[in-house]
Short mmCIF file of C-alpha atoms and ligand atoms in Angstrom, two decimals:
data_model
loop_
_atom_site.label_atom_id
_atom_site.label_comp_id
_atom_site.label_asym_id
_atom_site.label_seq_id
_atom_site.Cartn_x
_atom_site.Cartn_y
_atom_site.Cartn_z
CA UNK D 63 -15.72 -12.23 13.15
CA UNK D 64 -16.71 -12.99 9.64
CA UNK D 65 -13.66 -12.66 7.96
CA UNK D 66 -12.75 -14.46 4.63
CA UNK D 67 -9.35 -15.45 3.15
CA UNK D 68 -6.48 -13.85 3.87
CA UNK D 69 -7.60 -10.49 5.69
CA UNK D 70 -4.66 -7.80 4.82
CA UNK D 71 -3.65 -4.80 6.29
CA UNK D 72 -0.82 -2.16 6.38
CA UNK D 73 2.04 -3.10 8.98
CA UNK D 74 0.73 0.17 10.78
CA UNK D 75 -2.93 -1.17 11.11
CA UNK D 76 -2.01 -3.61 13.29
CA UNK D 77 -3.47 -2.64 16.17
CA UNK D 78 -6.46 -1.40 14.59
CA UNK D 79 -9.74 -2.88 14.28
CA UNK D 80 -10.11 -4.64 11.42
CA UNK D 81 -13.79 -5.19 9.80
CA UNK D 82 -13.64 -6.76 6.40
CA UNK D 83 -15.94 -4.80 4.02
CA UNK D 84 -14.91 -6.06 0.63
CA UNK D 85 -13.96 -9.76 0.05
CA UNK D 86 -10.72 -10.05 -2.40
CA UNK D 87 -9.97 -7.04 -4.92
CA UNK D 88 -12.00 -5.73 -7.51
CA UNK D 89 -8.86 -5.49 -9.52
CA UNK D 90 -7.17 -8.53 -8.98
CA UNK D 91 -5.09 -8.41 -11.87
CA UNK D 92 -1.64 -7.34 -10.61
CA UNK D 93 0.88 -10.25 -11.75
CA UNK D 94 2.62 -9.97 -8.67
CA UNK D 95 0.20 -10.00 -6.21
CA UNK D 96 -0.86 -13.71 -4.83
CA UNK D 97 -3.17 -12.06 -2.54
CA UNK D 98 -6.70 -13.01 -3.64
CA UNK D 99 -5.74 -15.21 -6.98
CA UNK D 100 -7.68 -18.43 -5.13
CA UNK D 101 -10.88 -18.61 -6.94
CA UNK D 102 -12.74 -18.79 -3.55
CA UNK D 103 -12.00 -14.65 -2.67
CA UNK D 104 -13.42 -13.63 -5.90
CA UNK D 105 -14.62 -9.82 -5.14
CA UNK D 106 -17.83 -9.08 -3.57
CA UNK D 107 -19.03 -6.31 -1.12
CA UNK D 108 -20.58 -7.82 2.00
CA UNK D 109 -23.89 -7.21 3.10
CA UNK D 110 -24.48 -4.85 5.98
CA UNK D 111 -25.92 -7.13 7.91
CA UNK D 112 -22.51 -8.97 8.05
CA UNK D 113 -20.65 -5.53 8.68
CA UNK D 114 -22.96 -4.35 11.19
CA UNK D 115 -22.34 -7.76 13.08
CA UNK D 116 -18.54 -7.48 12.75
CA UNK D 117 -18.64 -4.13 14.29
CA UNK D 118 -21.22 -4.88 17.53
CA UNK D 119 -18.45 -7.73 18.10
CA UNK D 120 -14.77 -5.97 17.83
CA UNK D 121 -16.57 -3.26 20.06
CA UNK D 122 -17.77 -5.16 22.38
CA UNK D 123 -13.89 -6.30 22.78
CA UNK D 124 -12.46 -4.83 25.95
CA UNK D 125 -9.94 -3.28 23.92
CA UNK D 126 -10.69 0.13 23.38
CA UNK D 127 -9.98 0.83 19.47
CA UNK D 128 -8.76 3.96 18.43
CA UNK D 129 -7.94 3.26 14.36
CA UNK D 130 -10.32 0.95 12.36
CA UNK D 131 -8.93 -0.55 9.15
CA UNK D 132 -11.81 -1.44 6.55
CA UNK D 133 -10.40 -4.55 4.50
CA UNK D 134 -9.63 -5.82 2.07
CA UNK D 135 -8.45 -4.43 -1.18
CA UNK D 136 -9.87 -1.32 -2.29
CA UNK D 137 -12.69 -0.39 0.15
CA UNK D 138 -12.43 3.42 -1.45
CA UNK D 139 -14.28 1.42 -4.44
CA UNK D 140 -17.80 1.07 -2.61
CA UNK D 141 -20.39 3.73 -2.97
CA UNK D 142 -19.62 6.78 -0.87
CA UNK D 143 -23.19 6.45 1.46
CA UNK D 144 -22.23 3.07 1.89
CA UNK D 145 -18.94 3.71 3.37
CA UNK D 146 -20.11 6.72 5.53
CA UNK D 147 -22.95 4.14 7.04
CA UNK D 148 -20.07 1.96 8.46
CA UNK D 149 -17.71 4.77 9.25
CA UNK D 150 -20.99 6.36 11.30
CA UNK D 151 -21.38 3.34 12.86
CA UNK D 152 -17.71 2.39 14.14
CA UNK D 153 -17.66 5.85 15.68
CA UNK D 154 -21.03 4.99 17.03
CA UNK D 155 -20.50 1.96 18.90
CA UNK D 156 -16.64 3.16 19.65
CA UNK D 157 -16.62 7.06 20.93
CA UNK D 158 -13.34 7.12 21.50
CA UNK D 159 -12.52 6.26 17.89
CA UNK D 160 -10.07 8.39 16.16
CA UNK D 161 -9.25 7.49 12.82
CA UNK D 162 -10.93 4.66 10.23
CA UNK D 163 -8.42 3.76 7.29
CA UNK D 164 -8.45 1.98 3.99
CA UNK D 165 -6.94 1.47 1.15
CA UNK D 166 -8.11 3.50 -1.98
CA UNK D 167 -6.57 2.46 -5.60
CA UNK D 168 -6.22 5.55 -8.61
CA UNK D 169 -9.86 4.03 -10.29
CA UNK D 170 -10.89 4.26 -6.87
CA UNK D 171 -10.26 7.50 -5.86
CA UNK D 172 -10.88 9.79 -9.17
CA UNK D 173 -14.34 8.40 -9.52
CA UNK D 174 -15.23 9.83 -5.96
CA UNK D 175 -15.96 13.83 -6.11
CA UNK D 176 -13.92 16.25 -4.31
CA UNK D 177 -16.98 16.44 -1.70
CA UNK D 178 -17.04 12.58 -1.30
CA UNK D 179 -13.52 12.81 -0.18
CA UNK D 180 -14.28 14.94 2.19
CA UNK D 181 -17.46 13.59 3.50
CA UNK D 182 -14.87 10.75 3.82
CA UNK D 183 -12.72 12.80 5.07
CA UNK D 184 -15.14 14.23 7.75
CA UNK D 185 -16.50 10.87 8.94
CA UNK D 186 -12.83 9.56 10.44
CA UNK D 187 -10.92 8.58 7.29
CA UNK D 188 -7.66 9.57 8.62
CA UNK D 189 -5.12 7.69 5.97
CA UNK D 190 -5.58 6.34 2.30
CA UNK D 191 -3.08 3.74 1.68
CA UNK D 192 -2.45 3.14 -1.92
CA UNK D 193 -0.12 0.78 -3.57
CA UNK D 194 1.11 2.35 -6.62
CA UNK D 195 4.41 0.08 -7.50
CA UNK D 196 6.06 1.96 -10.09
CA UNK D 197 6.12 5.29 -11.94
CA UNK D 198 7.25 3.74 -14.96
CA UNK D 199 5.11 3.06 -17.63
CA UNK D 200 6.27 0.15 -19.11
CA UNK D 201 6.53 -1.28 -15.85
CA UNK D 202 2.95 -0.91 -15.15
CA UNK D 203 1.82 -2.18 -18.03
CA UNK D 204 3.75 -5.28 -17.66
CA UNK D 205 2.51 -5.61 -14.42
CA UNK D 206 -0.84 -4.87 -15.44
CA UNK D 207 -1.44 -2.42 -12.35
CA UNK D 208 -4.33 -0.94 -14.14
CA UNK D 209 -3.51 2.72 -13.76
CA UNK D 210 -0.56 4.95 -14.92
CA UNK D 211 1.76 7.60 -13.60
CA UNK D 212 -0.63 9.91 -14.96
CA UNK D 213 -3.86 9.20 -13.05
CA UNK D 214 -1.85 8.30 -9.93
CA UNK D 215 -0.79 11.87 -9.85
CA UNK D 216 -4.54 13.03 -10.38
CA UNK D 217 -5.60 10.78 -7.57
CA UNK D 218 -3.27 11.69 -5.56
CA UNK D 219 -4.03 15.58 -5.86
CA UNK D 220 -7.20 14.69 -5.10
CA UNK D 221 -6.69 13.05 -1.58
CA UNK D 222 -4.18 15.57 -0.77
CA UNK D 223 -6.81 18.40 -1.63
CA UNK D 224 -9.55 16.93 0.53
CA UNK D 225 -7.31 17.11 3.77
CA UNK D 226 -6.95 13.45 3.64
CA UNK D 227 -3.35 11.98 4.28
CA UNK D 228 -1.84 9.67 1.61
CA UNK D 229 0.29 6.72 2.10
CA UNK D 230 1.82 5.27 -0.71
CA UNK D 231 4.02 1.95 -1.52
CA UNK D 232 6.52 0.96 -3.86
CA UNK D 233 7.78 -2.16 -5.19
CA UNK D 234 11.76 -2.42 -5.47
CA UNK D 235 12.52 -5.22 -8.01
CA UNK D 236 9.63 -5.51 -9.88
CA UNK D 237 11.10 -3.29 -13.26
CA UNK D 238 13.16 -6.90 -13.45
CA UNK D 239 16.82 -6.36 -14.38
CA UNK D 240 15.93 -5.35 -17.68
CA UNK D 241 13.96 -1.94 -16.49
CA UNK D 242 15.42 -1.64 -13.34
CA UNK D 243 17.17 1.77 -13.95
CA UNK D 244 13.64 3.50 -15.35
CA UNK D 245 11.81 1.76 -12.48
CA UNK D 246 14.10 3.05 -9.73
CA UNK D 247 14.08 6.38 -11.63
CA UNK D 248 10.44 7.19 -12.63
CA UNK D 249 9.38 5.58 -9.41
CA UNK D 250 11.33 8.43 -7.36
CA UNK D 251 10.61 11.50 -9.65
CA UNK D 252 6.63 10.24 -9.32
CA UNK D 253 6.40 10.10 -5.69
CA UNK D 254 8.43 13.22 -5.75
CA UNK D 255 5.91 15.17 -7.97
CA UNK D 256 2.99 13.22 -5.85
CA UNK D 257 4.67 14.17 -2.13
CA UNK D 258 2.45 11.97 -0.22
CA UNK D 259 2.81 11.86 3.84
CA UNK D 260 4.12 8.74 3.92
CA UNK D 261 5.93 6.74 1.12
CA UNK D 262 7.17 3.39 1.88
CA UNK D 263 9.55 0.99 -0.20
CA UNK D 264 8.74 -3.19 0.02
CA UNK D 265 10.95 -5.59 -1.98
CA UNK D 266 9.05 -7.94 -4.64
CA UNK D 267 8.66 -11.35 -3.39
CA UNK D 268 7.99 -14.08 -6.07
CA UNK D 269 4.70 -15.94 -5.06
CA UNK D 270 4.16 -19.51 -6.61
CA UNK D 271 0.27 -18.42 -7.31
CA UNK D 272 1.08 -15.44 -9.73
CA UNK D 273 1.90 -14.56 -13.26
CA UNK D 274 5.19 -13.29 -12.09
CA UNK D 275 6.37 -16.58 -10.83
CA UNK D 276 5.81 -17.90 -14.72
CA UNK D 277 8.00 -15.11 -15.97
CA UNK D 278 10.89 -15.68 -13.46
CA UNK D 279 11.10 -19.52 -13.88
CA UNK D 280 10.95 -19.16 -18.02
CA UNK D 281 13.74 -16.38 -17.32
CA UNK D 282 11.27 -13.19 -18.51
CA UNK D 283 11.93 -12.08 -15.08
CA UNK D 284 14.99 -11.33 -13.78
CA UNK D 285 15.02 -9.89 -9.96
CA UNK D 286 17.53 -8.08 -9.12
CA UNK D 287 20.39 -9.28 -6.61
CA UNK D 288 20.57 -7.29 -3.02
CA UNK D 289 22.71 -5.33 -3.86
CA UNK D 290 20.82 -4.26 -7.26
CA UNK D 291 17.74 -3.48 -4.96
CA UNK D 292 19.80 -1.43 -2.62
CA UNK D 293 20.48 0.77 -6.10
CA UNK D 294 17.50 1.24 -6.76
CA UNK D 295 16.74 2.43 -3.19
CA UNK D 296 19.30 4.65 -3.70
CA UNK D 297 17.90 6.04 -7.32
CA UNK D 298 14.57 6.11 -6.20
CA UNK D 299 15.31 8.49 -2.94
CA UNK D 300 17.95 10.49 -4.94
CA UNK D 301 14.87 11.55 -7.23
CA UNK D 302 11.85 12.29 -4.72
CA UNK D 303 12.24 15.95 -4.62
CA UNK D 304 9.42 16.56 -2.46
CA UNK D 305 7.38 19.63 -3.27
CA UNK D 306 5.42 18.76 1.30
CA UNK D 307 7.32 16.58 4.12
CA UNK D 308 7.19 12.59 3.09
CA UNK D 309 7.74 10.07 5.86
CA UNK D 310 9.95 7.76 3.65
CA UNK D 311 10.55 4.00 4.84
CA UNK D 312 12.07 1.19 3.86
CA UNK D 313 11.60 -1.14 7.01
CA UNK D 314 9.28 -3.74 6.10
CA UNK D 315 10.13 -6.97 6.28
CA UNK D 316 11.00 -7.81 2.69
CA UNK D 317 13.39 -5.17 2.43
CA UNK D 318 17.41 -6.06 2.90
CA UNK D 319 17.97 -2.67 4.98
CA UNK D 320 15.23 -0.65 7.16
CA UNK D 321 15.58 2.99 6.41
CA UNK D 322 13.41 5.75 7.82
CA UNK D 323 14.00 9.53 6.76
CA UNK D 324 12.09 12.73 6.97
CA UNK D 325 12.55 14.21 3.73
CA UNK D 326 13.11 16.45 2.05
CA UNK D 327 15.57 17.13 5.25
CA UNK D 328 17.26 13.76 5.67
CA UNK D 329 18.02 12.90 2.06
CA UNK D 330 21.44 13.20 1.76
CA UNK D 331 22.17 11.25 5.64
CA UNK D 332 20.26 8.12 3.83
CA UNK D 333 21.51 8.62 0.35
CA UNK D 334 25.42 8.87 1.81
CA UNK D 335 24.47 5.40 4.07
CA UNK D 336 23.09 2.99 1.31
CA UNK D 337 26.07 4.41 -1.23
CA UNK D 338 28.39 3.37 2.23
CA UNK D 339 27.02 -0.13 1.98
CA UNK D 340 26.54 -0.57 -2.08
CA UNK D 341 30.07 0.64 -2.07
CA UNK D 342 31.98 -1.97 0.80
CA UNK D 343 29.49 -4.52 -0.02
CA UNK D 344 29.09 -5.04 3.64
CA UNK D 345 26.33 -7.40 3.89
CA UNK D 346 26.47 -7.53 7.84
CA UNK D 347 24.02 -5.17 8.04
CA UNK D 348 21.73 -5.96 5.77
CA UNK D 349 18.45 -8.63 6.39
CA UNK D 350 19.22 -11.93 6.61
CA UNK D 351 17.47 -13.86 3.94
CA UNK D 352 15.76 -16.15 6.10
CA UNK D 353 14.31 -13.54 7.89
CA UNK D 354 12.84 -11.99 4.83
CA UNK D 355 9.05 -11.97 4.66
CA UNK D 356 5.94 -10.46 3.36
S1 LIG Z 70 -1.77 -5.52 -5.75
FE1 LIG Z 70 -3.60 -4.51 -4.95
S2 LIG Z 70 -4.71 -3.84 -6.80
FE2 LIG Z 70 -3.24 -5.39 -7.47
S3 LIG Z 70 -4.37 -7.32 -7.44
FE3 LIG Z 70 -3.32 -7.15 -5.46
S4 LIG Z 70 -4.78 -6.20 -4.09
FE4 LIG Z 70 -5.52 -5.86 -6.19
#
């Protein structure tokens, strides 16, 4: 498999095919994100040739796929025809093919029209993932995440109107301790207003290789301790009043304590068992540090 620098994926594609369609991100500006700062994944789109190859060899695995994951960044990004020819030819070569993910950022998805979503749609795309951070303002703009609470809610209209289901992240910590409050706030009342089918919550992890790591060792940045991050857990789901049913989870492995919760119903069971912890400090049963990751 042709695959350049570090291939990523959501936790739930890991089973999936992968075929890397995009080398690096397009955006690439996030000053947390490590990912593809190495001057050797600048963006490009690969050639089809190079797709095409990728795809006759991960079917030709004895596996049988049923979820394809189109990497890297923001796939969502390439011209619509483009990304039906691939999606027509996974389902091709692999009948029993069921669904054919990416990940789609705000630019992304409001420069597609309603019926390129749903020729997307149509051809297999089964979930967008979309990391969105924070709903703050401020915060976005200091994180330079290129799009605002405003056209995240457009986007994510948009997905949700073409059928197609929407999976969104969040980034506890990365407000700082200065705008942790109106991160932890604006982040929940966003994804409430959004109400995407899945929402999950990751914990910021400094990387040497970003503009973050500059800010936290001249003191700019200040993360918040455990227990601060556990608060705005707590903030964040106290303020997602979901308008459709949001698979909420905290269980990645940067996070201190896994949550899952259907909400709108299980809000108040999760919101009574963080306040349990924030309140007895009981650390027992939150995440080692060693064992936190990305
Ligand atoms: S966080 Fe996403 S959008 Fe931002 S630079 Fe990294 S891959 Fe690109």
């Amino acid at each position: 498999m042709d695959y350049v620098g570090h291939v990523i994926r959501p936790p739930s594609e890991a089973y999936s095919m992968i075929i890397q369609v995009t080398v690096g991100c397009s955006h690439n500006m996030c000053t947390f994100c490590g990912t593809y700062k190495d001057l050797d994944t600048r963006f490009r789109i690969k050639d089809w040739d190079t797709v095409k190859k990728d795809i006759d060899e991960a079917s030709s695995y004895r596996h049988r796929f049923r979820r394809a994951f189109l990497a890297d960044g923001d796939v969502l990004i390439l011209p619509t025809e483009d990304i039906l020819r691939i999606m027509h030819y996974i389902k091709q070569k692999n009948p029993h093919m069921e669904n054919i993910n990416m990940y789609g950022n705000a630019k992304a998805i409001l420069r597609k029209s309603p019926e390129d979503l749903r020729a997307i749609r149509d051809a297999g795309l089964g979930v967008l993932y979309q990391g969105i951070e924070s709903g703050n303002e401020e915060v976005l703009r200091r994180i330079k995440k290129g799009a605002f609470p405003k056209h995240m809610k457009e986007a994510a209209a948009k997905v949700i109107g073409a059928g197609i289901k929407l999976s969104q992240t969040v980034l506890l910590g990365i407000g700082g301790t200065e705008l942790s409050a109106e991160h932890a706030r604006d982040t929940g009342k966003l994804l409430g207003e959004m109400s995407p089918d899945f929402a999950s919550a990751l914990t910021v992890m400094i990387l040497p290789n970003t503009q973050l790591f500059q800010e936290y060792k001249s003191g700019k940045f200040v993360l918040p301790d455990k227990f601060g991050l556990l608060g705005e857990l707590r903030t964040i789901i106290k303020n997602m009043n979901v308008t459709r049913k949001c698979y909420f989870t905290s269980n990645h492995a940067s996070n201190y304590l896994p949550i899952r919760a259907n909400l709108p119903e299980e809000q108040g069971a999760v919101l009574r068992l963080i306040e349990q912890v924030i309140s007895t400090k009981d650390e027992s049963i939150l995440k080692p540090e060693h064992m936190r990751a990305l």
